[in-house]
CSV table of C-alpha atoms in Angstrom, one decimal:
chain,number,residue,atom,x,y,z
A,1,MET,CA,19.9,-17.2,-1.6
A,2,PRO,CA,21.7,-15.0,-3.2
A,3,ALA,CA,23.2,-11.2,-1.9
A,4,PRO,CA,21.4,-8.2,-3.3
A,5,THR,CA,23.5,-6.6,-5.9
A,6,GLN,CA,22.8,-3.3,-4.6
A,7,ALA,CA,22.6,-3.3,-0.7
A,8,SER,CA,23.5,-1.0,1.9
A,9,LEU,CA,23.7,-1.4,5.9
A,10,MET,CA,21.1,1.6,7.0
A,11,LYS,CA,20.7,2.6,10.3
A,12,LYS,CA,16.9,2.0,10.2
A,13,SER,CA,15.0,0.3,7.7
A,14,SER,CA,11.2,1.3,6.3
A,15,GLN,CA,9.8,-2.0,6.4
A,16,GLU,CA,10.9,-3.9,9.5
A,17,PRO,CA,10.8,-3.4,13.1
A,18,LEU,CA,13.7,-1.3,14.6
A,19,GLN,CA,14.9,-4.1,16.0
A,20,LEU,CA,15.7,-5.5,13.2
A,21,THR,CA,17.9,-3.8,11.1
A,22,THR,CA,21.1,-4.7,10.6
A,23,ARG,CA,20.2,-6.7,7.3
A,24,PRO,CA,21.2,-5.0,4.2
A,25,HIS,CA,17.8,-4.2,2.0
A,26,PHE,CA,17.2,-2.5,-1.6
A,27,LEU,CA,16.8,1.2,-1.4
A,28,VAL,CA,15.5,0.8,-5.0
A,29,LEU,CA,12.7,-0.9,-4.4
A,30,ASP,CA,12.2,1.4,-0.8
A,31,GLY,CA,12.4,4.8,-3.3
A,32,LEU,CA,9.5,3.1,-5.7
A,33,ARG,CA,7.3,2.1,-2.6
A,34,GLY,CA,7.4,5.7,-1.8
A,35,VAL,CA,6.9,6.5,-5.6
A,36,ALA,CA,3.8,4.3,-5.5
A,37,ALA,CA,2.5,5.7,-1.8
A,38,LEU,CA,2.3,9.3,-3.7
A,39,THR,CA,0.7,8.0,-6.8
A,40,VAL,CA,-2.3,6.6,-4.7
A,41,LEU,CA,-2.4,10.2,-2.7
A,42,ILE,CA,-2.3,11.5,-6.3
A,43,PHE,CA,-4.9,9.3,-7.1
A,44,HIS,CA,-7.3,9.9,-4.6
A,45,PHE,CA,-7.4,13.5,-5.3
A,46,MET,CA,-8.2,12.7,-8.7
A,47,GLU,CA,-11.1,10.2,-7.8
A,48,ILE,CA,-12.8,13.2,-6.8
A,49,VAL,CA,-12.1,16.2,-9.1
A,50,VAL,CA,-12.2,13.6,-12.0
A,51,PRO,CA,-14.7,10.8,-10.8
A,52,ASP,CA,-15.1,9.3,-14.5
A,53,PRO,CA,-12.5,7.1,-14.7
A,54,SER,CA,-11.7,7.3,-18.5
A,55,LYS,CA,-11.1,10.9,-18.4
A,56,SER,CA,-8.3,11.1,-15.3
A,57,PHE,CA,-4.9,10.4,-16.5
A,58,ILE,CA,-3.9,8.8,-13.5
A,59,THR,CA,-7.1,6.2,-12.8
A,60,HIS,CA,-4.8,3.3,-12.7
A,61,GLY,CA,-3.2,4.5,-9.8
A,62,TYR,CA,-5.2,2.0,-7.5
A,63,LEU,CA,-2.9,-0.5,-9.1
A,64,ALA,CA,-0.3,1.0,-7.0
A,65,VAL,CA,-1.8,-1.2,-3.7
A,66,ASP,CA,-1.1,-4.4,-5.7
A,67,PHE,CA,2.9,-3.0,-6.2
A,68,PHE,CA,2.6,-2.8,-2.4
A,69,PHE,CA,1.7,-6.3,-2.3
A,70,CYS,CA,4.3,-7.6,-4.5
A,71,LEU,CA,6.8,-6.4,-2.9
A,72,SER,CA,5.9,-7.3,0.2
A,73,GLY,CA,6.0,-10.7,-0.8
A,74,PHE,CA,9.4,-9.9,-2.0
A,75,VAL,CA,10.6,-8.4,1.2
A,76,ILE,CA,8.9,-10.6,3.5
A,77,ALA,CA,11.0,-13.6,2.4
A,78,TYR,CA,14.1,-11.9,1.8
A,79,ALA,CA,13.3,-10.8,5.4
A,80,TYR,CA,12.8,-14.0,7.0
A,81,ASP,CA,12.7,-17.1,5.2
A,82,ASN,CA,15.9,-17.9,6.3
A,83,ARG,CA,15.0,-16.5,9.9
A,84,ILE,CA,11.6,-17.2,10.8
A,85,GLY,CA,11.7,-20.5,12.1
A,86,GLN,CA,14.3,-20.0,14.5
A,87,LEU,CA,12.6,-16.6,15.2
A,88,GLY,CA,9.1,-18.8,15.7
A,89,SER,CA,5.7,-17.8,14.3
A,90,TRP,CA,4.4,-15.8,17.2
A,91,ALA,CA,7.7,-13.5,17.4
A,92,PHE,CA,7.1,-12.9,14.0
A,93,PHE,CA,3.6,-11.8,14.3
A,94,ARG,CA,4.6,-9.7,17.1
A,95,LEU,CA,7.1,-7.7,14.9
A,96,ARG,CA,4.5,-7.0,12.3
A,97,LEU,CA,2.3,-5.9,14.8
A,98,ILE,CA,5.1,-3.5,15.8
A,99,ARG,CA,5.7,-2.5,12.4
A,100,LEU,CA,2.0,-1.8,10.9
A,101,HIS,CA,-0.3,-1.8,13.7
A,102,PRO,CA,0.3,2.0,15.6
A,103,LEU,CA,-0.3,3.4,12.0
A,104,VAL,CA,-3.4,1.6,11.4
A,105,VAL,CA,-4.9,2.5,15.1
A,106,ILE,CA,-3.3,6.5,14.1
A,107,GLY,CA,-5.3,6.5,10.8
A,108,ALA,CA,-8.3,5.9,12.7
A,109,VAL,CA,-8.1,8.4,15.0
A,110,ILE,CA,-7.5,11.2,12.3
A,111,GLY,CA,-10.5,9.6,10.7
A,112,LEU,CA,-12.5,10.1,13.5
A,113,ILE,CA,-11.2,13.4,14.1
A,114,CYS,CA,-12.1,14.4,10.2
A,115,PHE,CA,-15.3,13.1,10.6
A,116,VAL,CA,-16.5,14.2,13.8
A,117,LEU,CA,-15.2,17.4,12.9
A,118,ASP,CA,-15.9,18.3,9.3
A,119,PRO,CA,-17.1,21.3,8.7
A,120,PHE,CA,-18.8,20.3,5.1
A,121,SER,CA,-20.9,17.6,5.8
A,122,LYS,CA,-24.0,16.1,8.2
A,123,LEU,CA,-22.7,12.3,8.2
A,124,TYR,CA,-21.4,12.5,11.8
A,125,ALA,CA,-25.2,13.9,12.6
A,126,LEU,CA,-26.5,11.6,10.6
A,127,LYS,CA,-24.7,8.4,12.0
A,128,GLY,CA,-24.7,9.3,15.6
A,129,PRO,CA,-21.4,9.1,18.5
A,130,GLY,CA,-23.0,5.2,18.9
A,131,LYS,CA,-22.0,3.8,15.7
A,132,THR,CA,-19.3,6.4,14.7
A,133,ALA,CA,-17.5,4.5,18.0
A,134,LEU,CA,-18.3,1.4,16.0
A,135,LEU,CA,-16.6,2.9,13.4
A,136,PHE,CA,-13.6,3.9,15.2
A,137,VAL,CA,-13.2,0.3,16.7
A,138,SER,CA,-14.2,-1.3,12.8
A,139,GLY,CA,-11.4,1.2,11.9
A,140,SER,CA,-8.3,0.4,14.9
A,141,LEU,CA,-9.3,-3.7,14.9
A,142,MET,CA,-9.8,-4.3,11.3
A,143,ILE,CA,-13.0,-5.6,11.3
A,144,PRO,CA,-14.8,-4.7,8.5
A,145,TYR,CA,-18.0,-2.2,9.2
A,146,PRO,CA,-19.4,-0.8,6.3
A,147,ALA,CA,-22.2,1.5,8.0
A,148,VAL,CA,-21.8,4.5,5.5
A,149,PRO,CA,-23.1,3.8,2.0
A,150,GLU,CA,-23.6,7.4,1.1
A,151,ARG,CA,-19.9,7.3,0.4
A,152,TYR,CA,-19.3,4.2,-1.1
A,153,HIS,CA,-19.9,1.7,1.3
A,154,ASN,CA,-16.5,1.2,2.6
A,155,LEU,CA,-15.7,-1.8,4.9
A,156,PHE,CA,-13.5,0.8,7.1
A,157,HIS,CA,-14.6,4.2,6.7
A,158,LEU,CA,-13.1,6.3,8.6
A,159,ASN,CA,-10.1,5.1,7.2
A,160,PRO,CA,-10.5,3.1,3.7
A,161,PRO,CA,-6.9,2.3,3.2
A,162,THR,CA,-7.2,0.3,6.5
A,163,TRP,CA,-8.7,-2.8,3.6
A,164,SER,CA,-5.1,-3.6,2.4
A,165,LEU,CA,-4.0,-4.0,5.6
A,166,LEU,CA,-6.5,-6.6,6.6
A,167,TRP,CA,-5.3,-8.4,3.8
A,168,GLU,CA,-1.6,-7.9,4.1
A,169,TYR,CA,-2.1,-8.9,7.7
A,170,ILE,CA,-3.7,-12.1,6.2
A,171,ALA,CA,-0.9,-12.7,4.0
A,172,ASN,CA,1.7,-12.1,7.1
A,173,ILE,CA,-0.3,-15.0,8.8
A,174,VAL,CA,-0.7,-17.3,6.0
A,175,TYR,CA,3.4,-16.4,5.5
A,176,ALA,CA,4.2,-17.5,9.2
A,177,LEU,CA,2.1,-20.6,8.8
A,178,ILE,CA,2.4,-22.3,6.2
A,179,LEU,CA,4.2,-20.5,2.7
A,180,TYR,CA,7.9,-20.2,4.5
A,181,ARG,CA,8.0,-24.0,4.7
A,182,ILE,CA,6.8,-24.6,1.4
A,183,SER,CA,9.4,-25.8,-1.7
A,184,ARG,CA,9.7,-23.6,-4.6
A,185,LYS,CA,8.1,-26.2,-6.9
A,186,THR,CA,5.1,-25.3,-4.6
A,187,LEU,CA,5.1,-22.0,-4.5
A,188,VAL,CA,5.0,-21.9,-8.0
A,189,GLY,CA,1.8,-23.8,-8.3
A,190,LEU,CA,0.3,-21.4,-5.7
A,191,THR,CA,1.4,-18.7,-7.4
A,192,ILE,CA,-0.1,-20.0,-11.0
A,193,VAL,CA,-3.6,-20.6,-8.9
A,194,ALA,CA,-4.0,-17.1,-7.8
A,195,ALA,CA,-3.1,-15.6,-11.0
A,196,ILE,CA,-5.8,-17.5,-12.8
A,197,ALA,CA,-8.1,-16.5,-9.6
A,198,LEU,CA,-6.6,-12.9,-10.6
A,199,CYS,CA,-7.6,-13.0,-14.1
A,200,ILE,CA,-11.2,-14.1,-13.5
A,201,THR,CA,-11.6,-11.3,-10.8
A,202,ALA,CA,-10.6,-9.2,-13.3
A,203,ASN,CA,-13.3,-10.7,-15.8
A,204,ALA,CA,-16.2,-10.5,-13.2
A,205,TYR,CA,-15.6,-7.1,-12.0
A,206,GLY,CA,-14.2,-5.5,-15.7
A,207,ASN,CA,-11.1,-4.4,-13.6
A,208,VAL,CA,-8.6,-5.8,-10.3
A,209,GLY,CA,-9.9,-2.6,-8.2
A,210,VAL,CA,-11.7,-4.5,-6.4
A,211,GLY,CA,-11.7,-5.3,-2.5
A,212,TRP,CA,-12.2,-2.6,-0.5
A,213,GLY,CA,-16.2,-2.0,-0.5
A,214,ILE,CA,-19.2,-3.8,-0.2
A,215,GLY,CA,-20.0,-5.7,-3.5
A,216,ASN,CA,-16.5,-6.5,-3.8
A,217,GLU,CA,-14.9,-7.3,-0.5
A,218,TYR,CA,-13.8,-10.7,-2.0
A,219,GLY,CA,-11.8,-9.5,-4.6
A,220,GLY,CA,-9.1,-8.8,-1.6
A,221,LEU,CA,-8.1,-12.3,-1.9
A,222,PRO,CA,-6.5,-12.9,-5.2
A,223,ARG,CA,-5.3,-9.4,-5.3
A,224,VAL,CA,-3.2,-10.1,-2.3
A,225,ALA,CA,-2.1,-13.9,-2.9
A,226,GLY,CA,-1.2,-13.4,-6.8
A,227,SER,CA,0.8,-10.2,-5.9
A,228,PHE,CA,2.4,-11.6,-2.5
A,229,LEU,CA,3.2,-14.8,-3.9
A,230,LEU,CA,4.9,-13.7,-7.3
A,231,GLY,CA,6.9,-11.4,-4.6
A,232,MET,CA,7.7,-14.4,-3.0
A,233,LEU,CA,8.8,-16.4,-6.2
A,234,VAL,CA,11.0,-13.2,-7.5
A,235,PHE,CA,12.9,-13.6,-4.3
A,236,ARG,CA,13.1,-17.5,-3.9
A,237,SER,CA,14.0,-18.0,-7.8
A,238,GLY,CA,16.8,-15.0,-7.5
A,239,TRP,CA,15.2,-12.9,-10.3
A,240,ARG,CA,17.8,-9.9,-10.3
A,241,ILE,CA,18.3,-8.2,-13.9
A,242,THR,CA,21.6,-7.0,-12.9
A,243,ASN,CA,21.5,-3.2,-14.8
A,244,SER,CA,22.8,0.4,-14.6
A,245,LEU,CA,19.4,2.2,-14.5
A,246,GLY,CA,19.4,3.6,-11.0
A,247,PHE,CA,16.3,4.7,-9.5
A,248,VAL,CA,15.0,7.6,-11.4
A,249,PRO,CA,14.5,5.4,-15.0
A,250,ILE,CA,12.7,2.5,-13.1
A,251,SER,CA,10.8,4.9,-11.0
A,252,ILE,CA,9.3,6.1,-14.5
A,253,LEU,CA,8.6,2.8,-15.6
A,254,LEU,CA,6.5,2.4,-12.5
A,255,LEU,CA,4.7,5.6,-13.0
A,256,LEU,CA,3.9,4.2,-16.9
A,257,ALA,CA,1.9,1.5,-15.3
A,258,PHE,CA,-0.4,4.0,-13.5
A,259,LEU,CA,-0.9,6.2,-16.3
A,260,VAL,CA,-2.5,3.7,-18.4
A,261,PRO,CA,-5.5,4.9,-19.8
A,262,TYR,CA,-8.5,3.5,-18.3
A,263,ARG,CA,-10.8,1.6,-21.0
A,264,VAL,CA,-13.9,-0.3,-20.7
A,265,GLY,CA,-13.3,-4.1,-22.1
A,266,LEU,CA,-9.7,-3.1,-21.9
A,267,ASN,CA,-8.9,-3.1,-18.1
A,268,GLN,CA,-9.0,-6.7,-17.2
A,269,PHE,CA,-6.8,-8.0,-19.9
A,270,THR,CA,-4.5,-5.0,-19.0
A,271,GLU,CA,-4.5,-5.1,-15.3
A,272,PRO,CA,-3.7,-8.5,-14.8
A,273,PHE,CA,-0.6,-8.4,-17.0
A,274,LEU,CA,0.7,-5.1,-15.2
A,275,VAL,CA,-0.3,-7.1,-12.4
A,276,LEU,CA,1.0,-10.2,-12.7
A,277,VAL,CA,4.2,-9.7,-15.2
A,278,TYR,CA,4.7,-5.9,-15.4
A,279,PHE,CA,5.7,-5.7,-11.6
A,280,PRO,CA,7.2,-8.5,-11.0
A,281,PHE,CA,9.9,-7.4,-13.7
A,282,LEU,CA,10.2,-4.0,-12.2
A,283,ILE,CA,10.9,-5.8,-8.5
A,284,ALA,CA,13.3,-7.9,-10.5
A,285,LEU,CA,14.9,-4.5,-12.2
A,286,GLY,CA,14.7,-2.5,-9.3
A,287,ALA,CA,16.5,-5.2,-7.3
A,288,GLY,CA,19.2,-5.2,-9.9
A,289,THR,CA,20.4,-1.9,-10.1
A,290,GLN,CA,22.6,0.4,-7.8
A,291,THR,CA,22.4,4.3,-6.9
A,292,ASN,CA,24.9,6.8,-5.7
A,293,PRO,CA,24.8,8.2,-2.2
A,294,PHE,CA,21.9,11.4,-3.0
A,295,TRP,CA,19.8,8.9,-4.5
A,296,ASP,CA,20.1,6.4,-1.6
A,297,ARG,CA,19.2,9.3,0.5
A,298,LEU,CA,16.5,10.3,-1.3
A,299,CYS,CA,14.8,6.5,-1.6
A,300,ASN,CA,15.4,5.5,2.0
A,301,TRP,CA,13.1,8.8,2.7
A,302,LEU,CA,10.8,7.8,0.0
A,303,GLY,CA,10.4,4.1,1.7
A,304,ASP,CA,9.9,5.6,5.1
A,305,LEU,CA,7.3,7.9,3.8
A,306,SER,CA,5.2,5.4,2.0
A,307,TYR,CA,3.5,3.9,5.0
A,308,PRO,CA,3.0,6.5,6.9
A,309,LEU,CA,1.5,8.5,3.6
A,310,TYR,CA,-0.9,5.9,3.0
A,311,MET,CA,-2.3,5.3,6.5
A,312,VAL,CA,-3.0,9.3,7.5
A,313,HIS,CA,-4.0,11.1,3.9
A,314,TYR,CA,-7.5,9.9,3.5
A,315,PRO,CA,-9.5,11.4,6.1
A,316,PHE,CA,-8.8,14.5,4.6
A,317,ILE,CA,-9.8,13.4,1.1
A,318,TRP,CA,-13.1,12.8,2.7
A,319,LEU,CA,-12.7,16.1,3.9
A,320,PHE,CA,-11.7,17.2,0.5
A,321,MET,CA,-14.8,15.8,-1.1
A,322,SER,CA,-17.3,17.5,1.4
A,323,TYR,CA,-15.6,20.6,0.7
A,324,LEU,CA,-16.3,20.1,-3.0
A,325,GLU,CA,-19.8,19.2,-2.7
A,326,ALA,CA,-20.8,22.5,-0.3
A,327,ARG,CA,-18.2,24.6,-2.1
A,328,LYS,CA,-18.3,23.8,-5.5
A,329,PRO,CA,-14.8,25.4,-6.6
A,330,THR,CA,-13.8,26.5,-10.0
A,331,ALA,CA,-11.3,24.2,-12.3
A,332,GLY,CA,-8.5,27.6,-11.6
A,333,GLN,CA,-9.3,26.9,-7.7
A,334,LEU,CA,-8.7,23.1,-7.6
A,335,TRP,CA,-5.4,23.5,-9.9
A,336,VAL,CA,-3.8,25.6,-6.7
A,337,LEU,CA,-5.5,23.5,-3.8
A,338,VAL,CA,-4.7,19.8,-5.0
A,339,PRO,CA,-0.7,20.8,-4.7
A,340,VAL,CA,-1.2,22.8,-1.9
A,341,LEU,CA,-3.1,19.8,-0.7
A,342,THR,CA,-0.6,17.0,-1.7
A,343,VAL,CA,2.5,18.8,-0.5
A,344,ALA,CA,0.6,19.4,3.1
A,345,LEU,CA,0.0,16.4,3.4
A,346,ILE,CA,3.1,14.9,2.5
A,347,ALA,CA,4.7,17.2,5.4
A,348,PHE,CA,1.3,15.8,7.8
A,349,ALA,CA,3.0,12.0,7.4
A,350,GLN,CA,6.4,13.1,7.7
A,351,LEU,CA,5.5,14.6,11.0
A,352,ILE,CA,3.3,11.7,12.3
A,353,MET,CA,5.9,9.7,11.0
A,354,ALA,CA,9.0,11.2,12.9
A,355,TYR,CA,6.8,12.2,16.2
A,356,VAL,CA,4.3,9.9,16.7
A,357,ASP,CA,4.9,6.7,14.6
A,358,THR,CA,8.5,6.1,15.3
A,359,PRO,CA,8.5,6.7,19.1
A,360,ILE,CA,5.2,4.3,19.5
A,361,ARG,CA,7.6,1.5,17.6
A,362,ARG,CA,10.6,2.6,19.6
A,363,TYR,CA,8.5,1.9,22.7
A,364,LEU,CA,6.6,-1.4,21.7
A,365,SER,CA,9.8,-2.7,20.6
A,366,GLY,CA,11.5,-2.0,24.2
A,367,LYS,CA,14.1,0.4,22.5
């Protein structure tokens, strides 16, 4: 496979376990991952503040998950296609568990604390310690347990983003058992089938924002399949668009996808286009550009922050929702509160990364 046009030997990778640190990676793609994670955070706040999706400026923020899946397919193929045969499937699974699962459990712990101590909600009293314990076990082991219909019947109430990690795990398992072995021709065929399935899903639900709760749980399969396979295809086909745009212009192009207006009757057409065409294009663009040392450092930080931020923010969204329901703050108060909470959650994710997740992964890696 061709070498990346923009790669730098980094001290640590934001996506791989700590012992797999010598392979170059794409810094702009790391930065884009961070931009997508920040988008998810803002999107989740706006879901509560502006429940009507047609009136929110960032309603398509949920497509960041599809970007994550596509980027994951690209990164996994790049990191493991030529190594997994020698490494072995079980070693691959262990490495991915070390990389991903500590934050799954950390997110469940934070979700449990917020659920039990929420001063504005009576949900814990309603569910009781037994059902709450099952919610925690469910979240920690990624076994769906949609036991809170009062709040949208999420598959994993304590930390709803866990649903996408479940599908990420499934994609990784299928990759290690099957996908890394298949030819490019077979990969193209599977990608076409998955893309058709995603279009059918979008038409059935009116959008692709599915997979997270009761009534749409199976929609996660075409979402992860279409995007993950496309990411693999971008890498294996050597689709790199050499350019001098750098991080900022490409990140703006990514943000534009999330700012596309939400229109009933059109989403089932615009969203598959963004997922199946636009996101792979952006990954090819990001893989073919270069940055200077300043942007390298920023992209590296954003990439490192992205997964912790994604996995620890939502319990505080529940607290925010409880506060809004109980206290009904004014629009002026929300204009102050949301930015302050956004910055606070970024700082919190940074602390979790530095003092909890990274030490745990070092320990599990034997370092």
